[in-house]
Amino acid sequence: MTQILRPKVLIVGGGPGGYVAAIRAGQLGLDTVLVESGRLGGTCLTRGCIPSKALIHAAGLYEEAVLASARTGRFGIHLSQAPSLRFEETIDWKDAIVDRLSGGVGGLLRKAKVKVVVGWATFTDAKTCTVDTTEGPVTVQADHVILATGSTAVELPFLPFGDRVVSSTEALALPEVPATLAVVGGGYIGLELGIAFAKLGSKVTIVEAMDRLLPLYDAQLTAPVSRWLEKHGVTVHLGARALGQDHEGLLIQTAGGKSQLVVPAERILVTVGRKPQIGGWGLEQMALAMDGRFVKVDDRCATSTTNVWAIGDLVGEPMLAHKASAQGEMVAEIIAGRRRRFDPAAIAAVCFTEPEIVSVGLLPEQAPEGVETIVGQFPFQANGRALSMQAGDDGGFVRILARKSDHRILGVQAVGRHCSEFAGEFATLMEMGAVLEDVAGVIHVHPTLGEAIHESALKALGHAIHI
Ligand code: FAD
Ligand code: NAD
């Protein structure tokens, strides 16, 4: 017999968009049902942000140990033996973090009195879905529906996933470190995971279609990452196209179509972007307007159908977990009667490469035409804390862009080890409409990397102290 639930709010998808919307809706006293077919936490927590950062961290520790055991041992630290890597234990450790966080999300949902239904939801009309659960079908009919079905990896038709061709999901659960790894796509995932596997001992080759890596950022910002790749023996083919595979590896056409070659590859990691999860759950029954492949929403995340809302990767760029969560929280509050709009001054983004890149607002080259700007740039080489934790010798810096007329900050970027932690300060500056003098007037703790943010503002004002 089909069980029928009639909550005020139905949320489909338990990723950082959906589960945050559910917790907030529960906190606000809304009767809420969350449907998730997999594990709570979605892509981010189970096969994205968290497991990738765990692997990146472990890879960094392993690389340090390898260096300490080599003749190049640094800081007077030497290991008499080369470290051994039991990769299955690394994967177990990563999985334990995922288990803990996914369980924690379950606990938070229970605390917020959200009912979780486990199974795949299929809509029959805009407000009704049926979920296949292990205990039989459950029909959920709600006043409000929040769609948070997320995204999946883009597959290349000539390199279908399977066997040695993997997406990030399989790459985060490999049985062993591949001796050779070809990465197709030098964007966020390709570089983050490519660098991690290079540190773990793989011979990595990156094949990128555009003429530079991370084309989203400017060349100055990505130069330290390119230098790291070169120094660590990672081969990069820019302006190149993957064509397919043969028994030896990945077949590519190099820049300008000049020649074809085979990149040796025990595994081929395809990271050429992600696409919204719009298939297989009855979207076509809901009569929603689309914006290309994404569900179209307004600045309240309202779709074209009354009381059907959509958030996260399903509604477009940037496909970032913190954007999904911010939208989820907002929609829950709107349903509870609050007046909210999704209009952030900026959404910070971090690429967890070696070194890390963090960016918020405009890059210098994106300054609007006719607006005169000033740029202050401060190198980590001149920052004591950076030098004391090896974050000063990779060419990293903080760069601040401001309008010349009133010193209003338009964008801030940094590249350097550990600088992902700047994201919060950068975003706060943008949201508060800060000017250079605001940053210059804040006493930044010594010795911290953050002093470089202060100095970059002083530099833009023409009186940096340490350069
Ligand atoms: P998702 O997290 O994709 O969740 C959607 C959920 O909906 C899934 O759990 C799915 O099972 C469920 N679902 C879909 N359809 C149905 C249905 N019909 N019935 C039931 N359940 C359904 N972002 C960052 O901000 N920082 C990072 O460092 C970062 N690293 C990443 C690393 C990797 C390797 C990847 C792949 C992504 C990374 N991202 C990162 C992106 C981030 O994971 C996504 O932006 C984020 O997860 C989107 O959240 P969401 O809630 O929209 O969707
Ligand atoms: P991406 O858009 O970051 O990078 C894809 C890259 O592949 C681009 O540089 C593109 O030029 C290249 N490309 C496309 N087609 C190609 C082809 N046929 N051959 C060679 N190169 C090709 O996509 P991604 O790395 O798959 O990541 C997907 C999304 O996940 C990101 O856009 C981001 O929103 C999110 N993500 C975020 C983080 C983070 O915040 N740190 C980390 C990982 C993923």
Coordinates of C-alpha atoms and ligand atoms in Angstrom, one line a residue:
M1 CA 0.0 0.0 0.0
T2 CA 1.3 3.5 -0.8
Q3 CA 2.0 5.7 2.2
I4 CA 0.9 9.3 1.6
L5 CA 2.6 12.3 3.3
R6 CA 1.3 15.9 3.1
P7 CA 4.0 18.2 4.5
K8 CA 4.2 21.9 4.0
V9 CA 7.6 21.6 2.3
L10 CA 9.0 18.9 0.2
I11 CA 12.7 19.0 -0.7
V12 CA 14.3 16.7 -3.2
G13 CA 18.0 16.3 -2.9
G14 CA 20.0 16.1 0.3
G15 CA 23.2 17.9 -0.8
P16 CA 24.4 21.2 0.7
G17 CA 21.5 23.0 -1.0
G18 CA 18.7 20.6 0.1
Y19 CA 19.8 19.6 3.5
V20 CA 20.5 23.2 4.6
A21 CA 17.1 24.2 3.3
A22 CA 15.5 21.4 5.3
I23 CA 17.3 22.2 8.5
R24 CA 16.3 25.9 8.2
A25 CA 12.7 25.0 7.3
G26 CA 12.6 22.7 10.3
Q27 CA 14.0 25.4 12.6
L28 CA 11.3 27.8 11.4
G29 CA 8.6 25.3 12.4
L30 CA 7.7 24.2 8.8
D31 CA 6.5 20.6 8.5
T32 CA 9.3 19.3 6.1
V33 CA 10.1 16.1 4.2
L34 CA 13.5 15.7 2.6
V35 CA 13.9 13.0 -0.1
E36 CA 17.4 11.7 -0.9
S37 CA 18.2 8.6 -2.9
G38 CA 21.8 8.3 -1.8
R39 CA 23.6 9.5 1.3
L40 CA 22.8 12.7 3.2
G41 CA 25.3 15.4 2.2
G42 CA 25.0 14.9 -1.6
T43 CA 27.9 15.4 -4.0
C44 CA 29.7 17.8 -1.7
L45 CA 30.0 15.7 1.3
T46 CA 30.1 12.2 -0.1
R47 CA 32.0 12.5 -3.4
G48 CA 33.1 16.1 -3.8
C49 CA 34.3 18.9 -1.6
I50 CA 35.0 16.9 1.6
P51 CA 36.6 13.7 0.3
S52 CA 38.7 15.6 -2.3
K53 CA 40.1 17.9 0.4
A54 CA 40.8 14.9 2.7
L55 CA 42.7 13.2 -0.2
I56 CA 44.6 16.5 -0.9
H57 CA 45.6 16.8 2.8
A58 CA 46.8 13.2 3.0
A59 CA 48.7 13.6 -0.3
G60 CA 50.5 16.8 1.1
L61 CA 51.6 14.9 4.2
Y62 CA 52.9 12.0 2.1
E63 CA 54.8 14.4 -0.1
E64 CA 56.4 16.0 2.9
A65 CA 57.5 12.6 4.3
V66 CA 58.9 11.6 0.9
L67 CA 60.9 14.8 0.8
A68 CA 62.1 14.3 4.4
S69 CA 63.4 10.8 3.5
A70 CA 65.1 12.0 0.3
R71 CA 68.5 13.7 0.4
T72 CA 66.6 16.9 0.0
G73 CA 65.2 16.6 3.6
R74 CA 64.3 20.1 4.8
F75 CA 64.3 22.0 8.1
G76 CA 66.8 19.6 9.5
I77 CA 64.2 16.9 9.4
H78 CA 65.3 13.6 7.8
L79 CA 63.6 10.2 7.7
S80 CA 66.0 7.3 7.6
Q81 CA 63.6 5.4 5.4
A82 CA 61.3 6.3 2.6
P83 CA 57.6 6.4 3.8
S84 CA 55.3 3.7 2.6
L85 CA 51.8 4.5 1.5
R86 CA 48.9 2.1 2.2
F87 CA 46.4 3.8 -0.1
E88 CA 43.5 1.6 1.0
E89 CA 44.0 3.0 4.5
T90 CA 44.0 6.6 3.2
I91 CA 40.7 5.8 1.4
D92 CA 39.3 4.3 4.6
W93 CA 40.3 7.4 6.6
K94 CA 38.6 9.6 4.0
D95 CA 35.5 7.4 4.1
A96 CA 35.4 7.7 7.9
I97 CA 35.3 11.5 7.6
V98 CA 32.5 11.2 5.1
D99 CA 30.6 8.7 7.4
R100 CA 31.0 11.1 10.3
L101 CA 29.7 14.1 8.4
S102 CA 26.9 12.4 6.7
G103 CA 25.8 10.9 10.1
G104 CA 26.1 14.4 11.6
V105 CA 23.7 15.8 8.9
G106 CA 21.2 13.0 9.8
G107 CA 21.4 14.1 13.4
L108 CA 20.9 17.8 12.5
L109 CA 17.8 16.9 10.4
R110 CA 16.3 14.9 13.3
K111 CA 16.9 17.8 15.7
A112 CA 15.1 20.1 13.2
K113 CA 12.3 17.5 13.1
V114 CA 12.7 17.0 9.3
K115 CA 11.3 13.6 8.0
V116 CA 13.9 12.0 5.7
V117 CA 12.6 9.6 3.0
V118 CA 15.3 7.5 1.4
G119 CA 14.7 6.7 -2.3
W120 CA 14.4 8.2 -5.7
A121 CA 11.7 10.8 -6.2
T122 CA 9.7 10.9 -9.4
F123 CA 7.2 13.8 -9.9
T124 CA 3.8 13.2 -11.4
D125 CA 2.9 16.9 -11.2
A126 CA 4.6 20.0 -9.9
K127 CA 3.7 19.3 -6.2
T128 CA 3.5 15.6 -6.0
C129 CA 6.2 12.9 -6.2
T130 CA 6.4 9.2 -5.5
V131 CA 9.5 7.8 -3.8
D132 CA 10.6 4.2 -4.2
T133 CA 11.7 3.2 -0.7
T134 CA 12.8 -0.1 0.6
E135 CA 9.5 -0.3 2.5
G136 CA 7.4 0.4 -0.7
P137 CA 6.2 3.5 -2.4
V138 CA 5.7 6.8 -0.6
T139 CA 3.7 9.6 -2.2
V140 CA 4.5 13.1 -1.0
Q141 CA 2.2 16.0 -1.8
A142 CA 3.3 19.4 -0.5
D143 CA 2.4 23.1 -0.6
H144 CA 5.9 24.0 -1.5
V145 CA 8.5 22.1 -3.4
I146 CA 12.3 22.8 -3.3
L147 CA 14.2 21.1 -6.1
A148 CA 17.9 20.5 -5.1
T149 CA 18.9 17.6 -7.3
G150 CA 22.4 18.9 -8.0
S151 CA 24.7 17.9 -10.8
T152 CA 26.6 15.0 -12.4
A153 CA 30.0 14.8 -14.2
V154 CA 30.0 15.5 -18.0
E155 CA 30.9 12.4 -20.0
L156 CA 32.8 12.7 -23.3
P157 CA 31.1 10.4 -25.9
F158 CA 34.5 9.1 -27.1
L159 CA 35.7 8.4 -23.5
P160 CA 32.7 6.9 -21.7
F161 CA 33.1 6.3 -18.0
G162 CA 34.0 2.7 -17.2
D163 CA 37.1 0.6 -16.6
R164 CA 40.1 2.9 -16.7
V165 CA 38.1 6.0 -17.7
V166 CA 36.9 7.6 -14.4
S167 CA 35.1 10.6 -13.1
S168 CA 36.0 12.4 -9.9
T169 CA 33.7 10.0 -8.0
E170 CA 35.7 6.9 -8.9
A171 CA 39.0 8.8 -8.7
L172 CA 38.2 9.4 -5.0
A173 CA 37.8 5.7 -4.3
L174 CA 40.5 4.1 -6.4
P175 CA 42.0 0.8 -5.1
E176 CA 45.5 2.0 -5.7
V177 CA 47.5 5.1 -6.8
P178 CA 47.8 4.7 -10.6
A179 CA 51.4 4.7 -11.9
T180 CA 50.3 7.0 -14.7
L181 CA 47.3 9.3 -14.8
A182 CA 46.0 11.3 -17.7
V183 CA 43.6 14.1 -16.7
V184 CA 41.3 15.5 -19.4
G185 CA 40.3 19.1 -18.3
G186 CA 42.6 21.4 -16.4
G187 CA 39.8 23.1 -14.4
Y188 CA 38.9 22.9 -10.7
I189 CA 38.7 19.1 -10.3
G190 CA 41.4 18.1 -12.8
L191 CA 44.0 20.3 -11.1
E192 CA 43.0 19.6 -7.5
L193 CA 43.0 15.8 -8.0
G194 CA 45.8 15.8 -10.6
I195 CA 48.1 17.6 -8.1
A196 CA 47.0 15.3 -5.2
F197 CA 47.8 12.2 -7.3
A198 CA 51.1 13.7 -8.4
K199 CA 52.0 14.1 -4.8
L200 CA 51.0 10.5 -4.1
G201 CA 53.4 9.3 -6.8
S202 CA 51.5 9.1 -10.1
K203 CA 53.1 10.4 -13.3
V204 CA 50.4 12.9 -14.2
T205 CA 49.6 14.5 -17.6
I206 CA 47.0 17.2 -17.9
V207 CA 45.2 17.8 -21.2
E208 CA 43.4 21.1 -21.4
A209 CA 41.4 22.4 -24.4
M210 CA 42.0 26.1 -23.7
D211 CA 45.3 27.8 -24.0
R212 CA 45.8 28.0 -20.2
L213 CA 44.9 26.2 -17.1
L214 CA 42.0 27.4 -14.9
P215 CA 40.8 29.7 -17.7
L216 CA 38.4 31.2 -15.1
Y217 CA 41.3 33.2 -13.5
D218 CA 43.9 35.5 -15.0
A219 CA 47.3 34.2 -16.0
Q220 CA 49.1 36.0 -13.2
L221 CA 47.0 34.2 -10.6
T222 CA 47.5 30.8 -12.0
A223 CA 51.3 31.2 -12.8
P224 CA 52.4 29.8 -9.4
V225 CA 50.3 26.7 -10.0
S226 CA 51.8 26.2 -13.4
R227 CA 55.3 26.6 -11.9
W228 CA 54.5 24.0 -9.3
L229 CA 53.3 21.6 -12.0
E230 CA 56.4 22.1 -14.1
K231 CA 58.7 21.7 -11.1
H232 CA 57.1 18.5 -10.0
G233 CA 57.2 16.8 -13.4
V234 CA 53.5 17.1 -14.3
T235 CA 53.2 17.3 -18.1
V236 CA 50.6 19.9 -19.3
H237 CA 49.2 20.0 -22.9
L238 CA 47.4 23.2 -23.5
G239 CA 45.1 23.9 -26.5
A240 CA 45.0 20.1 -26.9
R241 CA 42.1 17.8 -27.5
A242 CA 41.4 14.3 -26.2
L243 CA 40.4 12.0 -29.1
G244 CA 39.9 8.6 -27.4
Q245 CA 42.0 5.8 -25.9
D246 CA 44.0 2.8 -27.0
H247 CA 45.6 0.0 -25.1
E248 CA 48.5 2.3 -23.9
G249 CA 46.6 5.3 -22.8
L250 CA 44.9 8.5 -23.9
L251 CA 45.1 9.6 -27.5
I252 CA 45.3 13.4 -27.9
Q253 CA 45.8 16.0 -30.6
T254 CA 48.3 18.6 -29.5
A255 CA 47.8 22.4 -29.9
G256 CA 46.9 23.6 -33.4
G257 CA 46.1 20.0 -34.5
K258 CA 49.9 19.7 -35.2
S259 CA 50.3 16.1 -34.1
Q260 CA 48.7 13.2 -32.4
L261 CA 50.2 11.3 -29.5
V262 CA 49.4 8.7 -26.9
V263 CA 49.7 9.8 -23.2
P264 CA 50.5 6.7 -21.1
A265 CA 47.6 6.2 -18.8
E266 CA 46.7 3.5 -16.3
R267 CA 43.7 5.7 -15.5
I268 CA 42.1 8.5 -17.4
L269 CA 40.3 11.1 -15.3
V270 CA 37.7 13.1 -17.2
T271 CA 36.9 16.4 -15.5
V272 CA 35.5 18.6 -18.2
G273 CA 32.7 20.2 -16.2
R274 CA 29.4 19.2 -14.5
K275 CA 25.8 19.3 -15.8
P276 CA 22.6 19.8 -13.8
Q277 CA 20.7 16.6 -12.8
I278 CA 17.5 17.2 -14.8
G279 CA 16.8 13.8 -16.1
G280 CA 14.8 10.8 -14.7
W281 CA 12.7 12.5 -12.0
G282 CA 9.8 13.9 -13.9
L283 CA 11.0 17.5 -14.5
E284 CA 9.0 17.4 -17.8
Q285 CA 5.8 16.9 -15.7
M286 CA 6.3 20.2 -13.9
A287 CA 6.1 22.7 -16.8
L288 CA 9.1 24.7 -15.5
A289 CA 10.8 27.3 -17.7
M290 CA 14.5 26.4 -18.4
D291 CA 17.6 28.6 -18.8
G292 CA 19.6 26.4 -21.2
R293 CA 20.3 23.1 -19.3
F294 CA 19.5 24.7 -15.9
V295 CA 16.1 25.3 -14.2
K296 CA 15.3 29.0 -14.6
V297 CA 14.8 30.9 -11.3
D298 CA 14.4 34.5 -10.3
D299 CA 16.3 36.3 -7.5
R300 CA 14.2 34.4 -4.9
C301 CA 15.0 31.1 -6.5
A302 CA 11.4 30.9 -7.6
T303 CA 10.8 28.8 -10.7
S304 CA 8.1 29.7 -13.3
T305 CA 5.6 27.5 -11.3
T306 CA 4.1 29.0 -8.2
N307 CA 5.6 27.6 -5.0
V308 CA 8.1 25.4 -6.8
W309 CA 11.6 26.6 -5.9
A310 CA 15.0 25.4 -7.2
I311 CA 18.5 25.9 -5.8
G312 CA 22.2 24.9 -6.1
D313 CA 23.9 23.3 -9.0
L314 CA 20.5 22.7 -10.7
V315 CA 20.0 26.4 -11.3
G316 CA 23.4 27.4 -12.7
E317 CA 26.9 28.8 -12.1
P318 CA 28.7 29.1 -9.9
M319 CA 28.3 25.4 -9.0
L320 CA 29.6 25.7 -5.5
A321 CA 28.4 24.2 -2.2
H322 CA 28.3 27.5 -0.3
K323 CA 26.1 29.0 -3.0
A324 CA 23.7 26.1 -2.8
S325 CA 23.5 26.3 1.0
A326 CA 22.9 30.1 0.9
Q327 CA 20.1 29.7 -1.6
G328 CA 18.6 26.8 0.5
E329 CA 18.6 28.8 3.7
M330 CA 17.0 31.8 1.9
V331 CA 14.2 29.8 0.2
A332 CA 13.2 28.2 3.6
E333 CA 13.0 31.7 5.1
I334 CA 10.9 33.0 2.2
I335 CA 8.5 30.0 2.6
A336 CA 8.2 30.9 6.3
G337 CA 7.2 34.4 5.3
R338 CA 10.4 36.4 5.4
R339 CA 11.4 38.8 2.7
R340 CA 14.6 37.7 1.1
R341 CA 16.5 38.0 -2.2
F342 CA 19.6 36.2 -3.4
D343 CA 21.7 39.2 -4.3
P344 CA 25.2 38.6 -2.9
A345 CA 27.8 41.3 -3.5
A346 CA 30.1 38.4 -4.5
I347 CA 30.6 34.7 -4.0
A348 CA 34.1 33.7 -3.1
A349 CA 35.7 30.8 -4.8
V350 CA 38.7 28.7 -3.8
C351 CA 40.7 26.3 -5.9
F352 CA 42.6 23.9 -3.6
T353 CA 45.6 23.6 -5.9
E354 CA 49.3 23.8 -4.9
P355 CA 49.4 26.7 -4.1
E356 CA 45.8 27.5 -3.4
I357 CA 43.9 30.3 -5.2
V358 CA 41.1 32.4 -3.7
S359 CA 39.1 34.9 -5.6
V360 CA 36.2 37.2 -4.8
G361 CA 34.7 40.0 -7.0
L362 CA 36.4 41.3 -10.1
L363 CA 39.8 40.4 -11.5
P364 CA 41.7 43.5 -12.7
E365 CA 41.0 42.6 -16.3
Q366 CA 37.3 42.6 -15.5
A367 CA 37.1 46.2 -14.3
P368 CA 34.2 47.9 -16.0
E369 CA 35.1 50.1 -19.0
G370 CA 35.5 53.7 -18.1
V371 CA 36.2 53.0 -14.4
E372 CA 39.7 53.9 -13.3
T373 CA 41.1 51.4 -10.9
I374 CA 44.2 50.9 -8.7
V375 CA 45.8 47.6 -7.8
G376 CA 47.8 46.8 -4.8
Q377 CA 49.8 43.5 -4.8
F378 CA 51.9 42.2 -1.9
P379 CA 54.1 39.1 -2.3
F380 CA 54.1 36.4 0.4
Q381 CA 57.9 36.4 0.0
A382 CA 57.8 39.6 2.2
N383 CA 55.6 38.0 4.9
G384 CA 57.3 36.5 7.9
R385 CA 54.7 33.9 8.7
A386 CA 54.6 32.7 5.0
L387 CA 58.4 32.2 5.0
S388 CA 58.2 30.4 8.3
M389 CA 55.7 27.9 6.9
Q390 CA 57.1 27.5 3.4
A391 CA 54.4 29.6 1.9
G392 CA 56.7 32.4 0.7
D393 CA 58.7 30.8 -2.0
D394 CA 56.1 29.8 -4.5
G395 CA 55.5 33.2 -6.1
G396 CA 52.3 33.7 -4.2
F397 CA 50.7 37.1 -3.4
V398 CA 47.6 39.0 -2.4
R399 CA 46.1 41.4 -4.9
I400 CA 43.4 44.0 -4.2
L401 CA 41.5 45.9 -6.9
A402 CA 39.8 49.2 -6.0
R403 CA 38.0 52.0 -7.8
K404 CA 40.4 55.0 -8.0
S405 CA 37.8 57.6 -7.3
D406 CA 36.6 56.4 -3.9
H407 CA 38.9 53.4 -3.1
R408 CA 35.9 51.1 -3.0
I409 CA 37.1 47.5 -3.2
L410 CA 36.0 45.7 -6.4
G411 CA 37.8 42.4 -6.1
V412 CA 40.5 40.6 -4.0
Q413 CA 42.5 37.6 -5.0
A414 CA 45.4 35.6 -3.5
V415 CA 47.5 32.7 -4.5
G416 CA 49.7 30.9 -2.0
R417 CA 49.8 28.0 0.4
H418 CA 47.0 28.0 3.0
C419 CA 45.4 31.2 1.6
S420 CA 42.0 29.5 1.1
E421 CA 41.3 30.7 4.7
F422 CA 41.2 34.3 3.4
A423 CA 37.9 33.6 1.6
G424 CA 35.8 34.7 4.6
E425 CA 37.7 38.0 5.1
F426 CA 37.6 38.7 1.3
A427 CA 33.8 38.0 1.1
T428 CA 33.2 40.2 4.2
L429 CA 35.0 43.1 2.6
M430 CA 32.9 42.8 -0.5
E431 CA 29.6 42.4 1.4
M432 CA 30.3 45.4 3.6
G433 CA 31.3 47.6 0.7
A434 CA 34.7 48.2 2.2
V435 CA 37.2 50.7 0.9
L436 CA 41.0 50.4 1.0
E437 CA 41.2 52.6 4.1
D438 CA 39.0 50.1 6.0
V439 CA 41.5 47.3 5.4
A440 CA 44.4 49.6 6.1
G441 CA 42.8 50.6 9.4
V442 CA 42.3 47.1 10.7
I443 CA 45.2 45.8 12.8
H444 CA 46.1 42.4 11.4
V445 CA 47.7 39.9 13.8
H446 CA 51.4 39.3 13.6
P447 CA 52.7 36.9 12.4
T448 CA 50.0 35.7 10.1
L449 CA 49.5 35.4 6.4
G450 CA 46.7 37.9 6.7
E451 CA 49.2 40.7 7.2
A452 CA 49.6 40.4 3.4
I453 CA 46.0 41.5 3.0
H454 CA 46.7 44.6 5.0
E455 CA 49.9 45.3 3.1
S456 CA 48.2 44.9 -0.3
A457 CA 45.7 47.7 0.7
L458 CA 48.6 49.8 1.9
K459 CA 50.4 49.1 -1.4
A460 CA 47.3 50.3 -3.3
L461 CA 47.3 53.5 -1.2
G462 CA 51.0 54.0 -2.0
H463 CA 52.6 53.3 1.4
A464 CA 53.2 49.6 1.9
I465 CA 55.6 49.0 4.8
H466 CA 57.4 45.8 4.0
I467 CA 58.1 46.2 0.3
Ligands
FAD1 P1 24.3 17.9 -4.8 O1 25.4 18.1 -3.8 O2 24.7 17.4 -6.1 O3 23.2 17.1 -4.2 C1 22.1 16.7 -4.9 C2 21.5 15.4 -4.3 O4 20.2 15.2 -4.9 C3 22.3 14.2 -4.5 O5 22.7 13.6 -3.2 C4 21.4 13.2 -5.3 O6 21.5 11.9 -4.9 C5 20.0 13.8 -4.9 N1 19.0 13.5 -5.9 C6 19.0 14.0 -7.2 N2 17.9 13.6 -7.8 C7 17.1 12.9 -6.9 C8 15.8 12.3 -6.9 N3 15.1 12.4 -8.0 N4 15.4 11.7 -5.8 C9 16.1 11.7 -4.7 N5 17.4 12.3 -4.6 C10 17.8 12.9 -5.7 N6 32.2 23.1 -4.2 C11 32.7 23.9 -3.4 O7 32.1 24.9 -3.0 N7 34.0 23.7 -2.8 C12 34.7 22.6 -3.2 O8 35.8 22.5 -2.7 C13 34.2 21.7 -4.1 N8 34.9 20.6 -4.4 C14 34.3 19.7 -5.3 C15 35.0 18.6 -5.6 C16 34.5 17.6 -6.5 C17 35.3 16.4 -6.8 C18 33.1 17.8 -7.0 C19 32.5 16.8 -7.9 C20 32.4 18.9 -6.7 C21 33.0 19.9 -5.8 N9 32.3 21.0 -5.5 C22 32.9 21.9 -4.6 C23 31.0 21.3 -6.0 C24 29.9 21.0 -5.0 O9 30.0 19.6 -4.6 C25 28.5 21.3 -5.5 O10 28.4 22.6 -5.9 C26 27.4 21.0 -4.5 O11 27.4 19.7 -4.0 C27 26.0 21.3 -5.1 O12 25.1 21.1 -4.1 P2 23.6 20.7 -4.4 O13 22.8 20.6 -3.1 O14 23.1 21.7 -5.5 O15 23.6 19.3 -5.2
NAD2 P1 35.7 23.1 -14.7 O1 34.7 23.9 -15.5 O2 36.3 23.7 -13.5 O3 36.9 22.7 -15.7 C1 36.7 22.0 -16.8 C2 37.9 22.2 -17.7 O4 37.9 21.3 -18.8 C3 38.0 23.6 -18.3 O5 39.2 24.2 -18.1 C4 37.7 23.4 -19.8 O6 38.3 24.3 -20.7 C5 38.2 22.0 -20.0 N1 37.6 21.2 -21.1 C6 36.3 21.1 -21.4 N2 36.2 20.2 -22.4 C7 37.4 19.7 -22.7 C8 37.9 18.7 -23.6 N3 37.1 18.1 -24.4 N4 39.2 18.4 -23.6 C9 40.0 19.1 -22.7 N5 39.6 20.0 -21.8 C10 38.3 20.3 -21.8 O7 35.0 21.7 -14.4 P2 35.4 20.6 -13.3 O8 36.8 20.7 -13.0 O9 34.8 19.3 -13.9 O10 34.5 21.0 -12.1 C11 33.1 21.1 -12.2 C12 32.6 22.2 -11.2 O11 32.7 21.6 -9.9 C13 33.4 23.4 -11.1 O12 33.1 24.3 -12.2 C14 33.1 24.0 -9.8 O13 31.9 24.7 -9.9 C15 32.9 22.7 -9.0 N6 34.1 22.5 -8.2 C16 34.5 23.4 -7.3 C17 35.7 23.2 -6.5 C18 36.1 24.2 -5.5 O14 35.3 25.1 -5.2 N7 37.3 24.1 -5.0 C19 36.4 22.0 -6.7 C20 36.0 21.1 -7.6 C21 34.8 21.3 -8.3

